[in-house]
Short mmCIF file of C-alpha atoms (C1' of nucleotides) in Angstrom, two decimals:
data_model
loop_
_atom_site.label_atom_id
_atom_site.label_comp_id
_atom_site.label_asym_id
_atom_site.label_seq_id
_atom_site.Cartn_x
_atom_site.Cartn_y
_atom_site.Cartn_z
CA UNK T 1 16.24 -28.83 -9.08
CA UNK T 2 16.74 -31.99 -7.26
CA UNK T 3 13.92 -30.42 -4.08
CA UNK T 4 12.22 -27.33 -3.21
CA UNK T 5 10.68 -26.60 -6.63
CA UNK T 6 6.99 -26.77 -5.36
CA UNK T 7 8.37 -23.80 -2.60
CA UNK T 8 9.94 -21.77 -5.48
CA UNK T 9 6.13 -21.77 -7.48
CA UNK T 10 4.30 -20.89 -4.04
CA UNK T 11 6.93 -17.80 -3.34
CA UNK T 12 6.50 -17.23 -6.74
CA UNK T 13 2.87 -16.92 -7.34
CA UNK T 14 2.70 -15.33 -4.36
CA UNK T 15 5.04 -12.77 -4.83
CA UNK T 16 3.38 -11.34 -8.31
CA UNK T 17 -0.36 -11.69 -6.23
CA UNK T 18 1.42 -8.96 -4.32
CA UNK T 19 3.29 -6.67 -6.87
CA UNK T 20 -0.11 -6.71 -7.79
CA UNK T 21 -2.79 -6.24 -5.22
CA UNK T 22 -0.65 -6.35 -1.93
CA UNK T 23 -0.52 -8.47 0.34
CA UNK T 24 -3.88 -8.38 2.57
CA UNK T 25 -5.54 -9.42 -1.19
CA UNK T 26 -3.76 -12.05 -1.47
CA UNK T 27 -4.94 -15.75 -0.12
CA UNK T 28 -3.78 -19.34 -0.16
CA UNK T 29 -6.44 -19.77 -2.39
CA UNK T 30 -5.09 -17.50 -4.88
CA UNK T 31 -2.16 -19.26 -4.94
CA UNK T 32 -3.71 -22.28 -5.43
CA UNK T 33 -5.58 -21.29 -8.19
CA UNK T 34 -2.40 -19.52 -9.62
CA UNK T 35 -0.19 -23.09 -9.62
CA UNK T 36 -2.85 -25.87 -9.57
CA UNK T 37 -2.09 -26.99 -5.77
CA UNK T 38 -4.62 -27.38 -2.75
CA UNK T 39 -4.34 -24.89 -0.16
CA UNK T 40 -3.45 -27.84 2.19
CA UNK T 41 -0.49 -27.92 0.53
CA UNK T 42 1.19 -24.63 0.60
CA UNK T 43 0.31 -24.78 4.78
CA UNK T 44 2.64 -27.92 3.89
CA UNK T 45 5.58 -25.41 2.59
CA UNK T 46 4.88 -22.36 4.69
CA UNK T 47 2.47 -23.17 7.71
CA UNK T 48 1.06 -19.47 8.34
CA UNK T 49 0.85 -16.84 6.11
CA UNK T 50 3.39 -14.85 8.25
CA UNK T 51 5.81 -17.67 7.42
CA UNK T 52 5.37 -17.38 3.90
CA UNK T 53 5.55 -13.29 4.03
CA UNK T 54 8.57 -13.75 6.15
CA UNK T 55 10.34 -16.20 3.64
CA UNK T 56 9.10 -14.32 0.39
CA UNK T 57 10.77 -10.82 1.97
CA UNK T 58 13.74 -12.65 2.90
CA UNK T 59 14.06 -13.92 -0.99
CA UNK T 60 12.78 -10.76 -2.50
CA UNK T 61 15.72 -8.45 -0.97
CA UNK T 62 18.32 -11.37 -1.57
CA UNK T 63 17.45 -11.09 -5.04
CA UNK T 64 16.90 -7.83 -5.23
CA UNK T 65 20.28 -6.75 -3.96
CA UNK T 66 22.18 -8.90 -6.07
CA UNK T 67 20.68 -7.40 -9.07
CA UNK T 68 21.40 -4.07 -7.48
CA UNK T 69 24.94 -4.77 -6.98
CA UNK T 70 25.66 -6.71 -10.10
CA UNK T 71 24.65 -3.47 -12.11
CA UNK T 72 26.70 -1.47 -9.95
CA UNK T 73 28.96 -3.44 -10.86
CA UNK T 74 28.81 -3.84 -14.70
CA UNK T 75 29.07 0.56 -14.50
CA UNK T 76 31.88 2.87 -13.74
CA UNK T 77 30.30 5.83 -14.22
CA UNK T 78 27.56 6.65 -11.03
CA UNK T 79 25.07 8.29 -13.21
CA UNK T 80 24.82 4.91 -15.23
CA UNK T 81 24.78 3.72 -12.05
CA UNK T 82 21.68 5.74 -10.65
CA UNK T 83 19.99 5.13 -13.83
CA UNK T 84 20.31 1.32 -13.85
CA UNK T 85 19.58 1.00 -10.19
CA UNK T 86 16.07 3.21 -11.30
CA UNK T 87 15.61 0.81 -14.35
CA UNK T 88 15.10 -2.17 -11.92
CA UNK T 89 11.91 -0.34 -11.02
CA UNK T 90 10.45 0.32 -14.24
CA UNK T 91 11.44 -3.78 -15.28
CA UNK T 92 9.41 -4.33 -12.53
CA UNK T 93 6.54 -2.28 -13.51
CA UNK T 94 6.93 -3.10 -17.45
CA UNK T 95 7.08 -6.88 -16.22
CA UNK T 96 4.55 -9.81 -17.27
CA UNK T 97 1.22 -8.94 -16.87
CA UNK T 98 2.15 -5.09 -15.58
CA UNK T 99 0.90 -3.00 -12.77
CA UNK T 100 3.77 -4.89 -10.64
CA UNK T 101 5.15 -2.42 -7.68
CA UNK T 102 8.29 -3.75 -5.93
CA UNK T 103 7.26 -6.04 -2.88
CA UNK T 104 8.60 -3.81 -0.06
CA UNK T 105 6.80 -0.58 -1.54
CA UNK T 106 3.40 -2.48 -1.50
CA UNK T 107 4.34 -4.54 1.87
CA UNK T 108 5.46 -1.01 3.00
CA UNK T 109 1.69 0.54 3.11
CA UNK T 110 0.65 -2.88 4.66
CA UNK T 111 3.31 -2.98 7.41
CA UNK T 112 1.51 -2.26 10.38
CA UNK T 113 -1.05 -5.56 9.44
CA UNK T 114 2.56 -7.32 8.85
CA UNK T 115 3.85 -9.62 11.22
CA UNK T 116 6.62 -8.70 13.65
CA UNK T 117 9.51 -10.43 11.36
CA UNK T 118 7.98 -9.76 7.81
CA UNK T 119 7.80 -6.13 9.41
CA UNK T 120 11.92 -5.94 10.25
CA UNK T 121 12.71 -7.81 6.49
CA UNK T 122 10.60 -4.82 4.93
CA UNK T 123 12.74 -2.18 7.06
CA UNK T 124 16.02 -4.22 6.14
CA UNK T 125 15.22 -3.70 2.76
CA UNK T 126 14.50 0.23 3.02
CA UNK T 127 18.01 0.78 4.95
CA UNK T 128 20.41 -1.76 2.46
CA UNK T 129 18.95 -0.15 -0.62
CA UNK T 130 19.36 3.61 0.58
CA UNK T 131 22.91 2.19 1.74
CA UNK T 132 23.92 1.07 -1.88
CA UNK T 133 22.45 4.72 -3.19
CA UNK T 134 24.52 6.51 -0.78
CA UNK T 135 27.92 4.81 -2.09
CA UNK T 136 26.93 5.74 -5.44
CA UNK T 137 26.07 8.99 -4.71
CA UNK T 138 29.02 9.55 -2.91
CA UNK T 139 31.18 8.20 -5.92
CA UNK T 140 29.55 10.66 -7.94
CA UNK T 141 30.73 13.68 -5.47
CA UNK T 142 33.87 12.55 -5.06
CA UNK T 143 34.43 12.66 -8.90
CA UNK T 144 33.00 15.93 -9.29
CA UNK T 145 30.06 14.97 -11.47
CA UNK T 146 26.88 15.29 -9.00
CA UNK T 147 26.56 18.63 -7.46
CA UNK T 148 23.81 18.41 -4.42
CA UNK T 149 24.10 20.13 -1.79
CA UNK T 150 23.42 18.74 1.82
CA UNK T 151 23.74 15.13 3.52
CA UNK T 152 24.28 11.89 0.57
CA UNK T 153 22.08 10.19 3.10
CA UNK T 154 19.71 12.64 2.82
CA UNK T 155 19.81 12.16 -1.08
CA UNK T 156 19.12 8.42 -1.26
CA UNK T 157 16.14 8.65 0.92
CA UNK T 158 14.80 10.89 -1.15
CA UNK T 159 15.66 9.13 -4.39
CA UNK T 160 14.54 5.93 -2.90
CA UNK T 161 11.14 7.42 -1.44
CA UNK T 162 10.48 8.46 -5.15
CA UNK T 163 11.22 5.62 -6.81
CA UNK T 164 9.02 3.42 -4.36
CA UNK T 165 6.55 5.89 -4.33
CA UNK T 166 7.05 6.65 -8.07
CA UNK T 167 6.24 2.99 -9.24
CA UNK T 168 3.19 3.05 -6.96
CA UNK T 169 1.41 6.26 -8.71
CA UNK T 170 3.12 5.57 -12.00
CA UNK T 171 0.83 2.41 -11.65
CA UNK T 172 -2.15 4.88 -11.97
CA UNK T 173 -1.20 6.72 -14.71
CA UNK T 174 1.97 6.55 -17.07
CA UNK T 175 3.49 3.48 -15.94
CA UNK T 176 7.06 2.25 -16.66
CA UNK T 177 7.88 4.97 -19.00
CA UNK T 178 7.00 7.79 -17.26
CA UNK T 179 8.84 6.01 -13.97
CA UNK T 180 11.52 6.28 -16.20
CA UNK T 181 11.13 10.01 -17.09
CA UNK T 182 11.28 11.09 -13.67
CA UNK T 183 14.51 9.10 -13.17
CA UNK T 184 15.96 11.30 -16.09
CA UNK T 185 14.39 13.90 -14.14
CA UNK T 186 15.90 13.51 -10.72
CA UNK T 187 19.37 12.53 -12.54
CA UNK T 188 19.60 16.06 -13.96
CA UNK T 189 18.67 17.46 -10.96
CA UNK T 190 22.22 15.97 -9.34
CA UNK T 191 24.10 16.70 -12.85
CA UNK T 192 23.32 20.26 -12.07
CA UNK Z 1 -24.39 19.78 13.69
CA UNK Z 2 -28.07 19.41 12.49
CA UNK Z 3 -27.47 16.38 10.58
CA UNK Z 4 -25.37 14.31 9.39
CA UNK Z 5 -22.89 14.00 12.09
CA UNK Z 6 -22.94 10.04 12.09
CA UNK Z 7 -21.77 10.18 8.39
CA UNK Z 8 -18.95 12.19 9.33
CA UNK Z 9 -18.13 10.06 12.61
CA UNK Z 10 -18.20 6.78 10.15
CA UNK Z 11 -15.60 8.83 7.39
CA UNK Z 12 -14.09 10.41 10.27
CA UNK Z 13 -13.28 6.71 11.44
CA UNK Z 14 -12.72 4.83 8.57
CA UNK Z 15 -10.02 7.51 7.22
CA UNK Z 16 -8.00 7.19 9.83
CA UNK Z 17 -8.12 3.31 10.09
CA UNK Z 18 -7.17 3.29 6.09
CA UNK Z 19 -4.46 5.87 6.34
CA UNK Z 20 -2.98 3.82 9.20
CA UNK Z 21 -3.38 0.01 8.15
CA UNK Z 22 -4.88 0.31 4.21
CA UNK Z 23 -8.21 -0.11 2.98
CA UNK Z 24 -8.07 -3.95 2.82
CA UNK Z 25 -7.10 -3.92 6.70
CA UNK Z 26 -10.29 -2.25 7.82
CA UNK Z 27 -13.57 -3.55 8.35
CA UNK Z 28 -17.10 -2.47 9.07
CA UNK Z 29 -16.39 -4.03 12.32
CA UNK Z 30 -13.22 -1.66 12.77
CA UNK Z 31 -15.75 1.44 12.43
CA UNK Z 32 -18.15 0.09 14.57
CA UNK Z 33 -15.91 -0.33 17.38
CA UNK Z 34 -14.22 3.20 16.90
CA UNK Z 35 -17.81 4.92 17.16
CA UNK Z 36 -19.52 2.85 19.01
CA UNK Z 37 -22.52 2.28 16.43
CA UNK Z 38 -23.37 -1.08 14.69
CA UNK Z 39 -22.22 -2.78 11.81
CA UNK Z 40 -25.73 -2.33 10.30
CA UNK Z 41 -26.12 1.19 11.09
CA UNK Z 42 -22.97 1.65 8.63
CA UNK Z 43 -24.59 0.39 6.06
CA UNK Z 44 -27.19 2.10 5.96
CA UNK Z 45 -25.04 5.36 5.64
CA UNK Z 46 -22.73 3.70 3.20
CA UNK Z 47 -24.34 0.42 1.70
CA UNK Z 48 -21.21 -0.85 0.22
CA UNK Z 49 -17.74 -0.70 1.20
CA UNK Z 50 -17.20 0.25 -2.55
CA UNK Z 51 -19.29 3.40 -1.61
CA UNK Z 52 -17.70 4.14 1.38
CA UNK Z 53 -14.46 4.24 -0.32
CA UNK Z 54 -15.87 6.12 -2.66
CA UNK Z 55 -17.63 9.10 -0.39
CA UNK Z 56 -14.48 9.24 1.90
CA UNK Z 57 -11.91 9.98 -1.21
CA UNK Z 58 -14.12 12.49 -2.64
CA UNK Z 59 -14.10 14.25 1.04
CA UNK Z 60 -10.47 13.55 1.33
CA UNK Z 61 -9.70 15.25 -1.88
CA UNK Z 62 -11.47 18.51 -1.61
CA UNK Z 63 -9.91 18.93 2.01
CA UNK Z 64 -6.85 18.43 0.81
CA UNK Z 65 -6.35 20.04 -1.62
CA UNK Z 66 -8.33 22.88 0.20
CA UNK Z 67 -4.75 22.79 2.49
CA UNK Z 68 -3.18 23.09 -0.41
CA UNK Z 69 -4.40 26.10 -2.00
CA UNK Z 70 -4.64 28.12 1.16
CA UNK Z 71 -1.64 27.45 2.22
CA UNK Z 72 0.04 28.16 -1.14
CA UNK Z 73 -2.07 31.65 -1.24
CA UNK Z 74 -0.67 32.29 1.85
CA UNK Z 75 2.98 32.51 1.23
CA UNK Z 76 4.62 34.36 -1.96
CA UNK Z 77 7.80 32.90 -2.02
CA UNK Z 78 7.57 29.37 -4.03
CA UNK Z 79 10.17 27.61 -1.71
CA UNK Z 80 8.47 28.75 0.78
CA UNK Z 81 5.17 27.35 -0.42
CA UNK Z 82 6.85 23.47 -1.48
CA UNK Z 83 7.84 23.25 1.84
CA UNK Z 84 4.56 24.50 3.06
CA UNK Z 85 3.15 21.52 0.29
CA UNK Z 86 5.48 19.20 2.02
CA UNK Z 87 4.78 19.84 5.57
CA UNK Z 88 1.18 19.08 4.74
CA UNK Z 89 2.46 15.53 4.10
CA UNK Z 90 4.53 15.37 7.40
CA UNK Z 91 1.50 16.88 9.38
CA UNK Z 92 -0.32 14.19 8.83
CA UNK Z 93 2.36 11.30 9.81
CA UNK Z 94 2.87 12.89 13.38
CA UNK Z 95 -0.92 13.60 13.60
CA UNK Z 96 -3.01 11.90 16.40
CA UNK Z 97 -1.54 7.99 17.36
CA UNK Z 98 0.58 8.49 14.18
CA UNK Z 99 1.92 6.10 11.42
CA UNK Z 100 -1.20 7.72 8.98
CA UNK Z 101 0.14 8.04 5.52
CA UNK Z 102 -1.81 9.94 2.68
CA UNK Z 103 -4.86 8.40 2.30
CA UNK Z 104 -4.77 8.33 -1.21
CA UNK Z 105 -0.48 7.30 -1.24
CA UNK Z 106 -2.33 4.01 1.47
CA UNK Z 107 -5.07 3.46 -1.58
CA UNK Z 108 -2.23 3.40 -4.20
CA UNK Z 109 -0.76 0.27 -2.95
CA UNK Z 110 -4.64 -1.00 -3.31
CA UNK Z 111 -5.49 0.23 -6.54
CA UNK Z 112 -6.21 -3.13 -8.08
CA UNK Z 113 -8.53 -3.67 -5.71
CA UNK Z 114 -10.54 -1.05 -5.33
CA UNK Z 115 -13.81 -0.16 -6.92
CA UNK Z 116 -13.71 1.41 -10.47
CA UNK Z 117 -15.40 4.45 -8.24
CA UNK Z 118 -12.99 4.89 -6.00
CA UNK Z 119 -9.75 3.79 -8.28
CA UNK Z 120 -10.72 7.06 -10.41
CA UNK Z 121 -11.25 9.22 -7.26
CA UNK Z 122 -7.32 8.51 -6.25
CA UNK Z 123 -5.58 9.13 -9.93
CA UNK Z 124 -7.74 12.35 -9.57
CA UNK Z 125 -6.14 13.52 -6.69
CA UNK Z 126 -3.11 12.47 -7.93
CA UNK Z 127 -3.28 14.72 -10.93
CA UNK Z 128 -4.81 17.33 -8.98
CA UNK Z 129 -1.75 17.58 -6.76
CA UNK Z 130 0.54 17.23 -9.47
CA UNK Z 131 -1.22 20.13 -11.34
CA UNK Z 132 -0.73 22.70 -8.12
CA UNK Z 133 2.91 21.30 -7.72
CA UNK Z 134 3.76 22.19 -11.56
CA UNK Z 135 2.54 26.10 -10.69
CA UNK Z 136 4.64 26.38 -7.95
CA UNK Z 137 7.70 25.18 -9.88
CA UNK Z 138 6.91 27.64 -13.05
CA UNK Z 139 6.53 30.34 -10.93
CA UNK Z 140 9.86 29.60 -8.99
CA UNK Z 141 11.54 28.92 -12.80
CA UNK Z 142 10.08 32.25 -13.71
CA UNK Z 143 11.31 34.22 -10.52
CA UNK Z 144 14.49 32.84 -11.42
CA UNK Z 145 14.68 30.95 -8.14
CA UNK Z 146 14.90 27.38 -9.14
CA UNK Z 147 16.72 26.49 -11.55
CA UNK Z 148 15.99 22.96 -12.56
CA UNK Z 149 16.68 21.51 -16.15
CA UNK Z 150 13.76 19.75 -17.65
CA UNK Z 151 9.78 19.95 -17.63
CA UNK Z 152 8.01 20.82 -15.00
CA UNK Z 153 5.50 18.36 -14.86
CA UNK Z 154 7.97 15.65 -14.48
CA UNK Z 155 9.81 17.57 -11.48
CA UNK Z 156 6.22 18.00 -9.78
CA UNK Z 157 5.37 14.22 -10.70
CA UNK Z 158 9.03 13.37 -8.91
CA UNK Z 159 8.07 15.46 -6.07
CA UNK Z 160 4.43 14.08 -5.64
CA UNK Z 161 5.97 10.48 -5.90
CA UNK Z 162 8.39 11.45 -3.55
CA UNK Z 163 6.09 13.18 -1.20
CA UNK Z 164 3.66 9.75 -0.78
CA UNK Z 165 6.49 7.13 -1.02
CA UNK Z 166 8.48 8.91 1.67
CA UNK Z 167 5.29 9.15 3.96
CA UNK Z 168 5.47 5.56 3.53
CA UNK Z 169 8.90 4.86 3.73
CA UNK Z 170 9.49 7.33 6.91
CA UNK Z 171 6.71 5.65 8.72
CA UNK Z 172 9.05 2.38 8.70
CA UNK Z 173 11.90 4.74 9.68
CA UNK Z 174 12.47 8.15 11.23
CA UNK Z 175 8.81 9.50 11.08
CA UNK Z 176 8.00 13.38 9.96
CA UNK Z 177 11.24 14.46 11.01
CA UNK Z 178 12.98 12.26 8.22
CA UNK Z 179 10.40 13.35 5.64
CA UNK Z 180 10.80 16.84 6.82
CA UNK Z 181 14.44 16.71 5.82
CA UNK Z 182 13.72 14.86 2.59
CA UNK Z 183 11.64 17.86 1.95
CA UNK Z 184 14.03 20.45 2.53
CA UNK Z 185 17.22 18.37 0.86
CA UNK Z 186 15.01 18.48 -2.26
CA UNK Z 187 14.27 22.31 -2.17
CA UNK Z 188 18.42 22.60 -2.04
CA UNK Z 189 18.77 20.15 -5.72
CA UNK Z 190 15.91 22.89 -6.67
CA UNK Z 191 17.77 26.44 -5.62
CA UNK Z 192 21.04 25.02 -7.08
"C1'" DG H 1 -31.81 5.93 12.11
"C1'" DT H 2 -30.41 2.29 14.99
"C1'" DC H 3 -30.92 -2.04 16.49
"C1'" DT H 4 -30.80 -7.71 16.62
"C1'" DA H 5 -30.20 -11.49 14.01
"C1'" DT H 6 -28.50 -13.96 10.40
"C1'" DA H 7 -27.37 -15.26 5.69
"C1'" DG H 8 -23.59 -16.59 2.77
"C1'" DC H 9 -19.11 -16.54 1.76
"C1'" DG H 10 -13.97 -16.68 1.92
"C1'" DC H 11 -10.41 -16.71 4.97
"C1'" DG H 12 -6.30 -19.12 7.55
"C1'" DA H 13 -5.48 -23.25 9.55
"C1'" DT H 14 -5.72 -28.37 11.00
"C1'" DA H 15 -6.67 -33.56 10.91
"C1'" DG H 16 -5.88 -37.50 8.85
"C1'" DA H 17 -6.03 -40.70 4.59
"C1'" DC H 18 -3.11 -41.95 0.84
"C1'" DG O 1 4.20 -34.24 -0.22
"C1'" DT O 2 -0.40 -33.88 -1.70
"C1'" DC O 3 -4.90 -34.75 -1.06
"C1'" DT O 4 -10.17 -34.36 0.95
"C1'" DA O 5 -12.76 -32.63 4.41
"C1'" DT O 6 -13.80 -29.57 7.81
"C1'" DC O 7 -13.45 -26.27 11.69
"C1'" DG O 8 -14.07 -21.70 13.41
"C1'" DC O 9 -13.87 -17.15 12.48
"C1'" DG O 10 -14.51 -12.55 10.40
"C1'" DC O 11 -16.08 -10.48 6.53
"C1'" DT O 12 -19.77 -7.75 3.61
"C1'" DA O 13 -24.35 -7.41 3.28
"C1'" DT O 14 -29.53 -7.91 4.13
"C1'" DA O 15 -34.18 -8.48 6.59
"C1'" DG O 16 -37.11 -6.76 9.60
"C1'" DA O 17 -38.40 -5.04 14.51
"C1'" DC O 18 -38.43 -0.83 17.06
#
DNA sequence: GTCTATAGCGCGATAGAC
DNA sequence: GTCTATCGCGCTATAGAC
C-alpha cells in the first residue's frame, strides 16, 4: 500500500477490458476512462502495450495458480477437487459485470497478434494448469474412484480445452450455470 | 464463375485472416493485400465490416455444417461419426499455413464486439452444432454403445466446448495431432 | 466494378511542463 | 508521477472519376 497502487488499477482495469472484449479491443484509452488517469500516464507504468500484456499475464497465472492450489488444497477428495478447480471458471464468468472469460482463453484466440513474451506467459499458463489437473487426476486413479481409460495427460487437456472453451461459448448462451453443468457432466463421465 | 467471384475471393480472404489472428486483427487493408484489389473495391462488396462479418458467418455456417451432415450420413457407427465430427475440427488447424481455429470458436473470444448481426450468426452455429452432436450421442446411448450418465445435451455442449477450446488451446501447443488425441481420449470416457 | 484520393477518427507512443 | 499537447500511423468509410 505504501507504492504501486496506481499499477495495481491499470492491470486491473485492464484485465476485466479483456475478460471482456479481448485484448485487440482494448486501448489505453479505455483504461483511462475506466480509472480516471491520462493515457500519458499508464505509458508511465507500462511503456508499450506489450509491456503491460506481458506484466498482466505474468499476474494473472500467479494468481490464478494460487487459487488453484489453495483449493486443492482445502480438498481431499479429487472429485471435489475437479469440481472446485471448474468452479474458478464459472466465478469468473458469474463475476462483476459478467461475460468475463479467463485471460489466457481470450489472449489464447489473440496469440498470434501477441507479442513474443505475452505469447510464452499464455503457453505457461496452458501447460501449469493441465499439470495441476493431471496430479489430481492421477490421485483419483490411484484411489480407485475415476475410471478413464487412456493417458491422465490426455485427460487434463481435454478437461482444460473444455473448460476454456466452455466459458467462451457458455458466454453466448447459458453462462456460469450451464459452465457448471457440463463440469457435473464431464465429472460423471470419470466417476464411471 | 460467371459472377461473383470477387465476393468469394474477399470471404475467401478475410476467413482465413479471422480464423488465424481474430476478427479485431484483420483489416480491409489485410484483404486488400491478400487479393490484390483495393480497399474501396471491398466496400463496395461489403460496405461495412459489420456486414462482412455478417455475410462470411452465414457462409461459414452452412459449409460447415454441410461437413457435418455428410460426413455423419456417411458412416453408421456413432463413434465412428464423433471422430469424423472431430477431425473436421483438426482439418482445419493443419489446413493451408496453419494455426486457423474455427471461425466461429476465433469470433467467440470477440463476441462483445461484434455486430448484433453477426453475434447472432455465431450462437447459431453454436446451437446448430450442438443439436447434430446430441443425435449422435442418442443414437450411440440407444445402440447401447456409449454409455454415459446424464443428458445428452450437456455431453454434446461439453464436447462442442471442448472441440473449439482445444482448437485453440492445441494451436499454442501440439497442433491437430494433440486435438486428434483429445478427440479419441474422449470417445474412450464415452465407450466406458 | 475498380480505381484514386481523402475525410475523420482512434490508436500507441513521445516530449516536456509541472 | 501526472499532466497537456501532439506526432504519425492505420483504421473504417465515402466521394467521385473512369
Amino acid at each position: 500500500m505504501i507504492k504501486g497502487d496506481t499499477k495495481t488499477a491499470i492491470l486491473d482495469a485492464a484485465q476485466e477490458l479483456i475478460q471482456r472484449r479481448g485484448a485487440n479491443a482494448m486501448s489505453y484509452q479505455d483504461i483511462s476512462e475506466a480509472i480516471g488517469i491520462r493515457k500519458a500516464s499508464i505509458h508511465h507504468h507500462f511503456p508499450t502495450k506489450d509491456a503491460l500484456l506481458d506484466a498482466l499475464i505474468q499476474r494473472y497465472t500467479a494468481y490464478f495458480l494460487g487459487l488453484v492450489d489453495s483449493v486443492v488444497k482445502s480438498k481431499k477428495d479429487p472429485a471435489d477437487q475437479l469440481l472446485a478447480y471448474a468452479s474458478l471458471f464459472e466465478a469468473t464468468l458469474s463475476e462483476g459485470k459478467q461475460d468475463k472469460a479467463c485471460l489466457c482463453g481470450m489472449l489464447g484466440a489473440e496469440l498470434s497478434s501477441l507479442g513474443s513474451p505475452a505469447a510464452a506467459g499464455v503457453k505457461r499458463f496452458y501447460r501449469e494448469n493441465e499439470a495441476r489437473l493431471v496430479r489430481i487426476l492421477e490421485e483419483g486413479k490411484v484411489r480407485g474412484q475415476f475410471h478413464f481409460k487412456g493417458d491422465a495427460k490426455l485427460v487434463a487437456a481435454m478437461i482444460f480445452s473444455l473448460l476454456e472453451g466452455g466459458a467462451l461459448v457458455a458466454r453466448a448462451e447459458g453462462g456460469h450455470k450451464r459452465l457448471h453443468a457440463m463440469a457435473e457432466q464431464t465429472l460423471k463421465l470419470l466417476l464411471k
